[in-house]
Short mmCIF file of C-alpha atoms in Angstrom, two decimals:
data_model
loop_
_atom_site.label_atom_id
_atom_site.label_comp_id
_atom_site.label_asym_id
_atom_site.label_seq_id
_atom_site.Cartn_x
_atom_site.Cartn_y
_atom_site.Cartn_z
CA MET S 1 110.50 101.21 90.19
CA LYS S 2 110.82 97.45 89.71
CA LYS S 3 112.77 97.52 86.53
CA TRP S 4 112.08 93.60 85.70
CA SER S 5 108.68 94.03 87.07
CA TYR S 6 108.42 90.42 89.16
CA PHE S 7 110.56 88.55 86.82
CA PHE S 8 112.81 86.85 89.55
CA VAL S 9 116.49 87.23 87.37
CA LEU S 10 119.20 87.00 89.75
CA ILE S 11 122.90 88.27 88.86
CA PHE S 12 125.62 86.71 91.13
CA PHE S 13 128.69 88.88 91.93
CA GLN S 14 131.11 89.16 94.32
CA SER S 15 132.55 92.80 95.35
CA CYS S 16 135.89 94.13 95.63
CA VAL S 17 137.46 95.69 99.01
CA PRO S 18 136.18 99.25 99.19
CA LEU S 19 138.83 102.17 99.61
CA SER S 20 138.14 104.09 102.45
CA VAL S 21 136.56 104.26 105.91
CA VAL S 22 134.16 106.88 107.54
CA LYS S 23 132.83 107.31 111.25
CA HIS S 24 129.25 108.04 112.41
CA SER S 25 125.54 109.71 112.19
CA SER S 26 122.76 108.91 109.97
CA THR S 27 119.08 109.97 110.00
CA PRO S 28 116.83 108.29 106.99
CA ASN S 29 113.95 110.31 105.81
CA SER S 30 114.74 113.75 107.72
CA ALA S 31 118.19 113.99 107.23
CA THR S 32 120.11 116.92 108.78
CA SER S 33 121.88 119.40 107.10
CA SER S 34 125.83 119.02 106.92
CA GLY S 35 128.03 120.54 108.73
CA LYS S 36 129.36 124.18 108.08
CA ASP S 37 133.00 122.50 106.31
CA GLU S 38 131.11 120.12 104.18
CA PRO S 39 128.67 120.64 101.20
CA SER S 40 124.83 120.86 101.25
CA LEU S 41 121.94 119.79 98.83
CA GLU S 42 121.54 123.70 98.60
CA ASP S 43 124.87 124.19 97.88
CA LEU S 44 124.58 120.90 94.95
CA PHE S 45 121.45 123.11 93.38
CA SER S 46 123.52 126.38 93.70
CA GLY S 47 126.15 124.61 91.33
CA LYS S 48 128.93 124.90 94.05
CA ALA S 49 128.85 121.41 94.86
CA SER S 50 128.74 117.87 92.94
CA PHE S 51 128.24 114.18 93.23
CA GLN S 52 131.20 112.07 92.71
CA SER S 53 130.90 110.17 89.56
CA VAL S 54 130.98 106.39 89.03
CA ALA S 55 134.57 105.93 88.58
CA GLU S 56 135.42 108.20 91.95
CA SER S 57 132.55 106.77 93.93
CA GLU S 58 133.41 103.90 96.97
CA GLU S 59 132.06 100.34 96.54
CA ILE S 60 130.11 98.78 99.16
CA VAL S 61 130.50 95.30 100.23
CA LEU S 62 127.37 93.42 101.79
CA GLN S 63 128.62 89.62 103.30
CA PHE S 64 125.16 87.88 103.31
CA SER S 65 125.49 84.18 105.07
CA ASP S 66 125.54 81.06 103.30
CA THR S 67 121.79 80.51 103.50
CA VAL S 68 121.50 83.15 101.00
CA ILE S 69 121.79 81.77 97.34
CA GLY S 70 122.06 85.15 95.67
CA ILE S 71 121.70 89.10 95.41
CA TRP S 72 120.97 91.46 93.03
CA ASP S 73 121.41 95.33 92.43
CA GLN S 74 120.64 96.48 95.89
CA LYS S 75 118.76 99.37 97.72
CA LEU S 76 120.65 100.73 100.75
CA SER S 77 118.67 103.06 103.51
CA VAL S 78 121.42 103.85 106.22
CA PHE S 79 120.43 104.40 109.69
CA PHE S 80 122.88 104.69 112.80
CA ASN S 81 122.33 102.66 116.05
CA PRO S 82 123.41 105.10 119.07
CA ASN S 83 123.29 102.42 121.36
CA ASP S 84 126.22 100.39 119.76
CA LYS S 85 127.76 103.25 117.37
CA MET S 86 126.85 100.72 114.51
CA TYR S 87 125.41 102.13 111.11
CA TYR S 88 122.72 99.64 109.58
CA THR S 89 120.96 98.97 106.62
CA LEU S 90 117.97 96.84 105.14
CA THR S 91 118.28 94.74 101.34
CA ARG S 92 117.06 92.18 99.54
CA GLY S 93 118.41 88.45 99.32
CA ALA S 94 117.42 85.39 97.53
CA LEU S 95 116.25 82.63 99.44
CA THR S 96 115.39 80.19 96.17
CA SER S 97 115.40 81.45 92.72
CA SER S 98 112.15 83.18 92.81
CA ARG S 99 111.57 83.92 96.42
CA PHE S 100 113.13 87.07 97.70
CA ASN S 101 113.14 88.44 101.15
CA ILE S 102 114.54 91.56 103.38
CA PHE S 103 117.77 91.13 105.71
CA LEU S 104 119.18 93.03 107.80
CA PHE S 105 123.02 94.16 108.33
CA LYS S 106 125.67 95.97 110.28
CA SER S 107 128.49 97.97 110.00
CA SER S 108 131.42 100.04 111.66
CA ASP S 109 131.86 102.14 108.65
CA GLY S 110 128.98 102.42 106.77
CA VAL S 111 130.94 100.49 103.71
CA HIS S 112 131.75 96.99 104.77
CA PHE S 113 128.39 95.53 105.85
CA GLN S 114 127.69 92.07 107.76
CA GLN S 115 124.38 90.12 108.02
CA VAL S 116 122.52 89.97 111.21
CA GLY S 117 120.10 87.21 111.97
CA GLY S 118 118.18 85.74 109.41
CA ALA S 119 115.50 86.71 106.95
CA LEU S 120 112.77 89.79 108.34
CA PHE S 121 109.82 87.91 107.39
CA ASP S 122 109.00 84.63 106.83
CA SER S 123 108.06 84.40 103.64
CA LEU S 124 109.41 79.97 102.86
CA SER S 125 106.26 79.65 104.43
CA GLY S 126 103.94 81.60 102.58
CA ASP S 127 102.65 82.78 98.98
CA ARG S 128 104.67 86.66 98.92
CA THR S 129 108.18 87.67 98.39
CA TYR S 130 109.34 91.07 99.24
CA TYR S 131 112.39 93.17 97.48
CA ASP S 132 113.73 96.49 97.14
CA SER S 133 113.15 98.12 100.80
CA HIS S 134 113.37 101.68 101.94
CA LEU S 135 113.56 102.77 105.50
CA THR S 136 111.88 106.02 106.92
CA GLN S 137 112.20 107.45 110.85
CA ASP S 138 108.71 108.33 112.20
CA THR S 139 109.99 110.63 114.92
CA SER S 140 106.37 112.13 115.56
CA VAL S 141 105.36 109.10 117.60
CA THR S 142 107.33 107.74 120.88
CA PRO S 143 109.49 105.66 120.68
CA THR S 144 110.41 106.49 117.18
CA ARG S 145 109.16 104.13 114.57
CA TYR S 146 111.14 102.79 111.37
CA ILE S 147 108.79 102.16 108.37
CA ILE S 148 109.61 99.83 105.54
CA SER S 149 108.15 100.20 102.63
CA MET S 150 109.22 97.38 99.97
CA GLU S 151 108.04 96.11 96.74
CA CYS S 152 105.93 92.78 97.42
CA ALA S 153 104.01 90.49 95.02
CA SER S 154 102.15 86.90 94.86
CA LEU S 155 104.33 84.33 93.57
CA SER S 156 100.36 82.18 93.29
CA GLY S 157 100.04 85.48 90.70
CA ALA S 158 97.04 86.74 93.08
CA PHE S 159 98.75 90.16 92.90
CA GLY S 160 102.07 91.59 91.06
CA ALA S 161 104.46 93.77 92.02
CA SER S 162 103.06 96.02 94.63
CA LEU S 163 103.76 98.05 97.81
CA CYS S 164 103.90 96.46 101.19
CA THR S 165 104.72 98.17 104.60
CA SER S 166 106.26 97.06 107.71
CA PHE S 167 107.09 98.32 110.90
CA SER S 168 109.25 98.75 114.02
CA THR S 169 110.76 100.27 117.32
CA ALA S 170 114.10 98.35 117.59
CA PRO S 171 114.80 98.20 113.75
CA TRP S 172 118.27 96.54 114.28
CA ASP S 173 116.65 93.50 115.97
CA PRO S 174 115.59 91.47 112.99
CA THR S 175 112.93 89.38 114.55
CA SER S 176 111.25 93.33 115.54
CA TRP S 177 109.91 93.78 112.48
CA SER S 178 105.78 93.73 111.99
CA THR S 179 104.30 91.14 109.40
CA PRO S 180 104.39 93.00 106.11
CA LYS S 181 100.58 94.51 104.88
CA LEU S 182 99.64 95.01 101.31
CA ILE S 183 98.51 98.87 100.78
CA ILE S 184 99.02 100.08 97.17
CA GLU S 185 98.13 96.79 94.96
CA ASN S 186 99.27 96.47 91.36
CA ASN S 187 96.32 96.65 89.00
CA GLY S 188 96.57 94.38 85.57
CA LEU S 189 100.03 96.03 83.76
CA LEU S 190 99.91 98.72 85.89
CA SER S 191 102.38 98.16 88.81
CA ALA S 192 102.92 99.89 92.40
CA SER S 193 106.70 99.41 92.67
CA THR S 194 109.61 100.52 94.64
CA GLY S 195 107.87 101.68 97.43
CA VAL S 196 108.92 105.15 99.58
CA SER S 197 107.61 106.58 102.58
CA LEU S 198 107.81 110.23 104.02
CA VAL S 199 106.61 111.46 107.62
CA ASP S 200 106.39 115.16 107.56
CA ASN S 201 104.25 116.94 110.63
CA GLY S 202 102.41 114.01 111.64
CA HIS S 203 101.43 112.82 108.11
CA THR S 204 102.50 109.94 106.52
CA TYR S 205 102.76 109.79 102.66
CA LEU S 206 103.29 106.25 100.81
CA LYS S 207 105.43 106.87 97.37
CA TRP S 208 105.09 104.46 94.40
CA SER S 209 106.32 103.99 90.83
CA LEU S 210 103.36 102.74 88.16
CA VAL S 211 105.07 101.14 85.57
CA ASN S 212 102.91 101.21 82.63
CA ASP S 213 102.92 98.06 80.52
CA GLY S 214 100.62 98.76 78.15
CA GLY S 215 98.56 96.00 77.07
CA VAL S 216 100.70 92.72 76.77
CA SER S 217 103.11 91.93 79.52
CA PRO S 218 106.91 92.46 78.73
CA ALA S 219 109.32 89.77 78.10
CA PRO S 220 113.00 89.99 80.13
CA GLY S 221 114.62 89.06 76.78
CA GLY S 222 112.93 91.30 74.87
CA GLU S 223 111.07 89.37 72.61
CA VAL S 224 107.30 90.88 73.27
CA ALA S 225 107.17 94.21 70.84
CA ASP S 226 106.66 97.69 72.92
CA GLU S 227 103.28 99.41 71.84
CA GLY S 228 104.80 102.60 72.24
CA ASN S 229 102.58 104.41 75.11
CA GLU S 230 104.64 102.70 77.80
CA SER S 231 106.05 104.52 81.19
CA THR S 232 107.09 104.71 84.76
CA SER S 233 105.91 107.46 86.57
CA SER S 234 105.64 108.35 90.45
CA TRP S 235 102.97 108.40 92.46
CA PHE S 236 101.91 109.36 96.00
CA VAL S 237 98.77 108.99 98.80
CA GLU S 238 98.55 110.02 102.48
CA ILE S 239 97.48 107.30 104.80
CA SER S 240 96.22 106.98 108.07
CA ASN S 241 98.06 104.15 108.97
CA LEU S 242 100.63 101.74 107.75
CA THR S 243 98.43 98.33 107.82
CA ASN S 244 95.15 99.28 105.99
CA TYR S 245 94.95 98.34 102.63
CA VAL S 246 94.30 101.66 100.05
CA GLY S 247 93.36 99.96 96.81
CA LYS S 248 95.20 99.91 93.17
CA SER S 249 97.69 101.30 91.25
CA GLY S 250 96.23 103.97 88.60
CA ILE S 251 93.04 104.41 90.59
CA VAL S 252 94.22 105.38 93.75
CA GLY S 253 96.46 108.20 94.65
CA HIS S 254 98.37 111.20 93.01
CA LEU S 255 100.65 112.16 90.27
CA MET S 256 104.01 113.06 91.78
CA ILE S 257 106.15 113.48 88.61
CA GLY S 258 105.12 112.56 85.70
CA ALA S 259 106.79 110.57 82.40
CA LYS S 260 106.11 111.07 78.90
CA GLU S 261 103.98 108.20 77.01
CA ASN S 262 106.77 107.48 74.23
CA VAL S 263 109.65 104.85 74.27
CA TYR S 264 111.14 106.73 71.57
CA CYS S 265 111.15 109.88 73.04
CA ASN S 266 114.44 112.58 73.21
CA SER S 267 112.98 115.59 75.03
CA SER S 268 115.05 115.25 78.01
CA TRP S 269 117.06 112.33 79.72
CA ASP S 270 114.45 111.51 82.23
CA CYS S 271 111.45 111.69 79.64
CA ASN S 272 110.12 108.25 79.74
CA ASN S 273 111.30 106.93 83.47
CA VAL S 274 111.07 109.57 86.62
CA ASP S 275 111.11 106.54 89.50
CA VAL S 276 111.84 108.10 92.87
CA GLN S 277 113.53 105.78 94.97
CA ASP S 278 113.95 108.29 98.31
CA TRP S 279 112.00 110.91 99.38
CA LYS S 280 113.80 113.25 101.82
CA LYS S 281 113.22 116.66 104.04
CA VAL S 282 116.52 118.28 104.56
CA GLY S 283 116.50 121.50 105.65
CA HIS S 284 113.92 123.97 103.99
CA TYR S 285 113.01 121.78 101.09
CA PHE S 286 111.81 117.91 100.23
CA TYR S 287 114.06 116.44 97.95
CA ALA S 288 112.86 113.48 95.90
CA ILE S 289 116.17 111.09 94.47
CA TYR S 290 115.09 109.20 91.89
CA ASN S 291 116.80 107.36 88.46
CA GLY S 292 115.34 108.78 85.46
CA ALA S 293 115.86 107.17 82.01
CA ASN S 294 114.52 107.82 78.10
CA TYR S 295 112.92 104.10 78.30
CA PHE S 296 110.73 102.85 81.03
CA ARG S 297 112.38 99.43 81.74
CA CYS S 298 115.50 97.94 81.53
CA VAL S 299 116.16 95.98 77.65
CA ARG S 300 114.23 97.16 75.12
CA PRO S 301 112.37 94.88 72.47
CA ILE S 302 114.95 92.99 70.10
CA GLU S 303 113.61 94.75 67.37
CA ASP S 304 114.25 98.29 69.12
CA SER S 305 117.57 97.15 70.04
CA THR S 306 119.38 99.85 67.85
CA PHE S 307 117.65 102.37 70.28
CA LEU S 308 119.90 103.08 73.43
CA SER S 309 118.67 103.69 76.85
CA THR S 310 120.40 106.59 78.54
CA TRP S 311 120.02 106.37 82.77
CA SER S 312 121.12 108.90 85.37
CA ILE S 313 120.48 109.66 88.75
CA GLY S 314 118.68 112.91 89.34
CA ILE S 315 116.90 114.90 92.43
CA ARG S 316 114.13 117.34 91.93
CA ARG S 317 112.87 119.46 95.02
CA SER S 318 110.18 121.30 96.54
CA SER S 319 109.36 123.54 98.95
CA THR S 320 106.34 121.74 100.25
CA ALA S 321 106.49 117.84 100.48
CA LEU S 322 103.37 117.42 97.80
CA GLY S 323 105.27 119.18 95.39
CA SER S 324 105.33 120.22 92.54
CA TYR S 325 108.80 118.86 92.28
CA ASP S 326 109.18 121.13 89.15
CA GLU S 327 113.46 122.08 89.99
CA SER S 328 115.63 120.15 88.72
CA SER S 329 119.66 119.01 89.58
CA GLY S 330 119.67 117.72 86.07
CA PRO S 331 121.53 114.37 85.84
CA ILE S 332 124.13 113.73 88.55
CA ILE S 333 125.80 110.24 88.30
CA ASN S 334 125.30 108.66 84.57
CA ALA S 335 125.40 105.14 84.01
CA PRO S 336 128.12 103.51 82.27
CA ARG S 337 126.18 101.32 79.67
CA SER S 338 123.32 102.16 77.36
CA ASP S 339 122.12 98.25 76.99
CA THR S 340 120.12 98.04 80.25
CA CYS S 341 119.06 100.34 83.46
CA GLY S 342 122.50 101.06 84.08
CA ILE S 343 122.41 102.74 87.33
CA SER S 344 119.25 102.70 89.71
CA TYR S 345 118.11 102.74 93.31
CA PRO S 346 119.84 106.21 94.85
CA VAL S 347 119.59 106.82 98.78
CA LEU S 348 120.69 109.43 100.28
CA ASN S 349 122.38 109.11 103.51
CA GLN S 350 124.52 110.69 105.69
CA VAL S 351 127.62 109.17 107.49
CA ASN S 352 129.75 111.13 109.94
CA ASN S 353 127.94 114.24 108.81
CA GLU S 354 128.81 113.97 104.93
CA THR S 355 126.40 113.63 102.25
CA TYR S 356 126.44 110.25 100.39
CA LEU S 357 124.35 108.76 97.53
CA TYR S 358 124.34 105.08 98.04
CA TYR S 359 123.71 103.28 94.25
CA ALA S 360 123.58 100.64 92.12
CA TYR S 361 124.86 100.48 88.99
CA TYR S 362 126.00 97.64 86.17
CA LEU S 363 129.96 97.48 84.94
CA LEU S 364 130.70 97.56 81.66
CA GLY S 365 130.52 94.34 79.53
CA ASN S 366 129.36 91.66 81.62
CA GLY S 367 130.75 91.95 84.65
CA GLY S 368 127.28 92.41 87.15
CA ASN S 369 126.48 95.06 88.95
CA LYS S 370 128.05 96.70 92.06
CA MET S 371 127.07 98.95 95.18
CA MET S 372 128.75 102.43 95.52
CA ARG S 373 128.37 105.55 97.27
CA SER S 374 129.04 108.97 96.01
CA LYS S 375 130.12 111.87 98.30
CA LEU S 376 128.46 114.87 97.96
CA ILE S 377 132.08 117.29 97.57
CA TRP S 378 133.33 120.81 96.58
CA LYS S 379 133.65 121.78 93.21
CA ALA S 380 136.77 122.75 92.38
CA SER S 381 135.77 125.96 90.83
CA PRO S 382 132.52 126.86 92.41
CA ILE S 383 129.97 128.81 90.49
CA ALA S 384 127.61 131.45 91.88
CA THR S 385 124.33 129.78 90.27
CA LEU S 386 123.23 127.06 88.74
CA SER S 387 120.44 126.72 85.81
CA PRO S 388 119.54 123.64 86.66
CA ALA S 389 118.49 121.55 83.37
CA PRO S 390 114.97 121.65 82.23
CA SER S 391 112.90 119.49 84.59
CA THR S 392 110.51 116.59 82.91
CA PRO S 393 107.26 118.42 82.50
CA ILE S 394 104.39 117.00 84.76
CA PHE S 395 102.53 114.85 82.01
CA PRO S 396 98.88 114.05 82.48
CA ALA S 397 98.39 110.52 84.35
CA PRO S 398 99.56 107.73 81.93
CA SER S 399 96.90 105.44 80.85
CA TYR S 400 94.09 107.78 81.02
CA HIS S 401 92.93 107.80 77.66
CA PRO S 402 91.33 104.93 75.10
CA SER S 403 94.25 104.00 73.04
CA LEU S 404 95.29 101.20 76.06
CA LEU S 405 92.43 99.41 75.51
CA ILE S 406 92.00 100.27 71.60
CA LYS S 407 95.57 98.50 71.45
CA ARG S 408 95.04 96.06 73.39
CA PHE S 409 91.60 94.88 71.62
CA TYR S 410 93.54 94.69 68.27
CA LYS S 411 96.22 92.68 69.85
CA ILE S 412 94.40 90.34 71.37
CA LEU S 413 91.07 89.78 69.59
CA LEU S 414 91.87 90.70 66.08
CA LEU S 415 95.63 89.24 66.27
CA ARG S 416 97.20 92.19 64.51
CA ILE S 417 98.30 95.90 65.40
CA PRO S 418 96.48 98.98 64.51
CA SER S 419 97.27 101.40 62.38
CA SER S 420 97.45 105.16 63.50
CA ILE S 421 94.25 106.15 61.63
CA GLU S 422 92.60 103.01 62.91
CA ILE S 423 93.33 104.45 66.68
CA THR S 424 92.35 108.05 65.92
CA ASN S 425 89.09 106.60 64.62
CA TRP S 426 88.03 104.46 67.53
CA GLU S 427 89.42 107.26 69.91
CA ASN S 428 86.70 109.83 68.09
CA TYR S 429 83.88 107.26 68.28
CA VAL S 430 84.90 106.85 72.14
CA GLN S 431 85.04 110.85 72.48
CA GLN S 432 81.22 110.51 70.84
CA THR S 433 79.89 108.33 73.41
CA ALA S 434 78.10 109.15 76.09
CA ILE S 435 77.82 106.48 78.48
CA ASN S 436 79.29 102.87 78.98
CA LYS S 437 81.83 104.18 76.75
CA SER S 438 84.62 101.22 77.70
CA LYS S 439 81.77 98.45 77.00
CA ASN S 440 80.52 100.07 73.97
CA LEU S 441 84.13 100.16 72.47
CA ALA S 442 84.67 96.54 73.63
CA LEU S 443 81.24 94.93 71.67
CA GLN S 444 82.20 97.03 68.55
CA PHE S 445 85.24 94.65 68.36
CA LEU S 446 83.66 91.58 69.82
CA ASN S 447 80.59 92.07 67.19
CA SER S 448 82.87 92.77 64.45
CA THR S 449 83.27 90.56 61.00
CA GLU S 450 86.87 90.31 62.02
CA PHE S 451 86.74 89.13 65.34
CA GLN S 452 83.76 86.86 64.47
CA ASN S 453 85.59 84.81 62.19
CA ARG S 454 88.14 83.89 64.99
CA TRP S 455 85.06 83.68 67.67
CA VAL S 456 83.38 80.70 65.83
CA LEU S 457 86.18 78.51 65.12
CA MET S 458 87.33 78.51 69.09
CA THR S 459 86.84 75.95 71.75
CA PRO S 460 85.23 77.15 75.02
CA ASN S 461 88.32 76.94 76.78
CA GLU S 462 90.37 79.36 73.97
CA LYS S 463 87.34 81.61 74.37
CA ALA S 464 87.63 81.88 78.00
CA LYS S 465 91.87 82.85 77.54
CA VAL S 466 90.53 85.57 74.92
CA MET S 467 88.05 86.87 76.91
CA TYR S 468 90.53 87.57 80.22
CA GLN S 469 93.02 88.53 78.27
CA GLY S 470 91.62 91.13 76.52
CA PHE S 471 89.47 92.58 78.62
CA LEU S 472 90.65 92.00 82.57
CA PHE S 473 94.33 92.21 81.30
CA ARG S 474 95.43 88.88 82.87
CA ILE S 475 95.53 85.17 82.07
CA PRO S 476 93.22 83.27 83.70
CA SER S 477 93.89 80.54 86.38
CA SER S 478 93.17 76.75 85.29
CA THR S 479 90.13 76.79 87.47
CA GLU S 480 88.91 80.32 85.71
CA GLU S 481 89.43 78.72 82.18
CA ASN S 482 88.24 75.54 82.89
CA GLY S 483 85.30 76.95 85.33
CA PHE S 484 84.19 80.00 82.33
CA ALA S 485 83.96 77.52 79.96
CA THR S 486 81.71 75.46 81.51
CA PHE S 487 79.88 78.55 82.32
CA ILE S 488 79.23 79.67 78.80
CA SER S 489 78.14 76.41 77.45
CA GLY S 490 74.46 76.88 75.91
CA LEU S 491 74.95 80.78 76.23
CA THR S 492 74.53 83.55 73.45
CA ASN S 493 77.45 85.77 72.74
CA THR S 494 75.66 88.71 74.30
CA GLN S 495 75.19 86.94 77.35
CA VAL S 496 79.14 85.90 77.32
CA TYR S 497 80.26 89.27 76.71
CA ASP S 498 77.80 90.88 79.32
CA ALA S 499 79.26 88.50 81.66
CA ILE S 500 82.97 89.75 81.61
CA LEU S 501 81.97 93.12 80.51
CA ASP S 502 79.79 94.02 83.33
CA SER S 503 81.89 92.25 86.06
CA GLN S 504 83.58 95.09 88.66
CA GLU S 505 87.11 93.46 87.19
CA PHE S 506 86.46 94.95 83.68
CA SER S 507 85.08 98.22 85.74
CA ASN S 508 88.77 98.76 87.28
CA ILE S 509 90.00 98.59 83.90
CA SER S 510 88.10 100.96 82.73
CA LEU S 511 88.55 103.37 85.97
CA SER S 512 92.37 103.17 85.17
CA VAL S 513 92.06 104.61 81.90
CA GLY S 514 89.83 107.55 82.73
CA GLY S 515 86.39 105.93 83.61
CA ILE S 516 85.69 105.64 80.17
#
């Protein structure tokens, strides 16, 4: 998940010198099992092995060039180039205060990385920003194709946190990567964050995290209250090529691992947030490596600041690529902090036939964050079997119910929070409506005395804003606002309402809540 949506908050920090050095061999996406003297993921699930804690992990150093003004918590997929015997990785860096791009790095030890060349994509001349990249190797084609799945967004607001792809057959050359293509687009406040790809037996799958922000955009400082049913879940779709647009998050795809729609849940450590960051086949199993939490974002609203957020890294596995991923490792590396997204971006990498989790975490206090790697090691006292911690249930797809619309209509149209009884009553009304449920629900609010008392006092521009925000889940551009204000001059209320409620954009919103 893109934990801060696409608020581009830059955290600057310096890395310390790491402690040790290793040698070679790394295969993203189809990692080979460790040698017989090294533990495997099956040993992890059997209880014989474990990953090192944060305190035991080794720090990763990324040396950017002077043209990159800042870095953030990094996601690092490591791959090995047999030609020069060097390790490579791709990660984001900031070119300006609001624009990220992807950069290539190389290392002789998998620990100290030096930037190679400039930014992969010419984003300074365009509208896009790229970040949170994941690398996969596709060995079903010759030569091997390397795929980047990354989060992307439009700075002009054309689309929010979405999934883009790029590919190369010479990934150690920063000029070899194809122009990124938008594949899965965000859908209002339903994101398509932190893209991941998996290639298995010639089938290519894309995974994204659907951050369901409810009815109102969050604020980076926690100024906006939650509605309570927000969540982050992981979705996937099979694609036939890497360049064709598929559709919008919440409309296309299938649920991979769900999360409970309750920001106060306490049923499991990952009950509200299952954000898959890496997806690999190792041996006989497919592994989904994720950061999870009991809260779907980094910072809770100010009014909920007394609630702690528990963040950890976990792994789910399945005997088939598409799941179900109902066998869990439980939390394997825990975040030191509980006031932010304390640990994130886990990626499974093999270096010198040893298995590592590369990840980012926030230091206690105000020390910024660091990139680390945790080695899979034998337990001092291995146990024969392990009963994994109960996995998070596969909850129904987020937002597939009318309460999202009901809460939004109250907040934007009536300027208040509904009571639980009011929500229940409206849900019962919707279930009794045979057709055009979303439109009929909207009209009930629009024609209510409570809303009409506001409507008659609004200017045409204010009416444009409330119609866009209430029913299209977005703020209109100045051109749209002025155009709509002019358009509605002389129209009846019914004609104004129909102009929005009969639009394709509102139809898409309706589909995102179950087609009501």
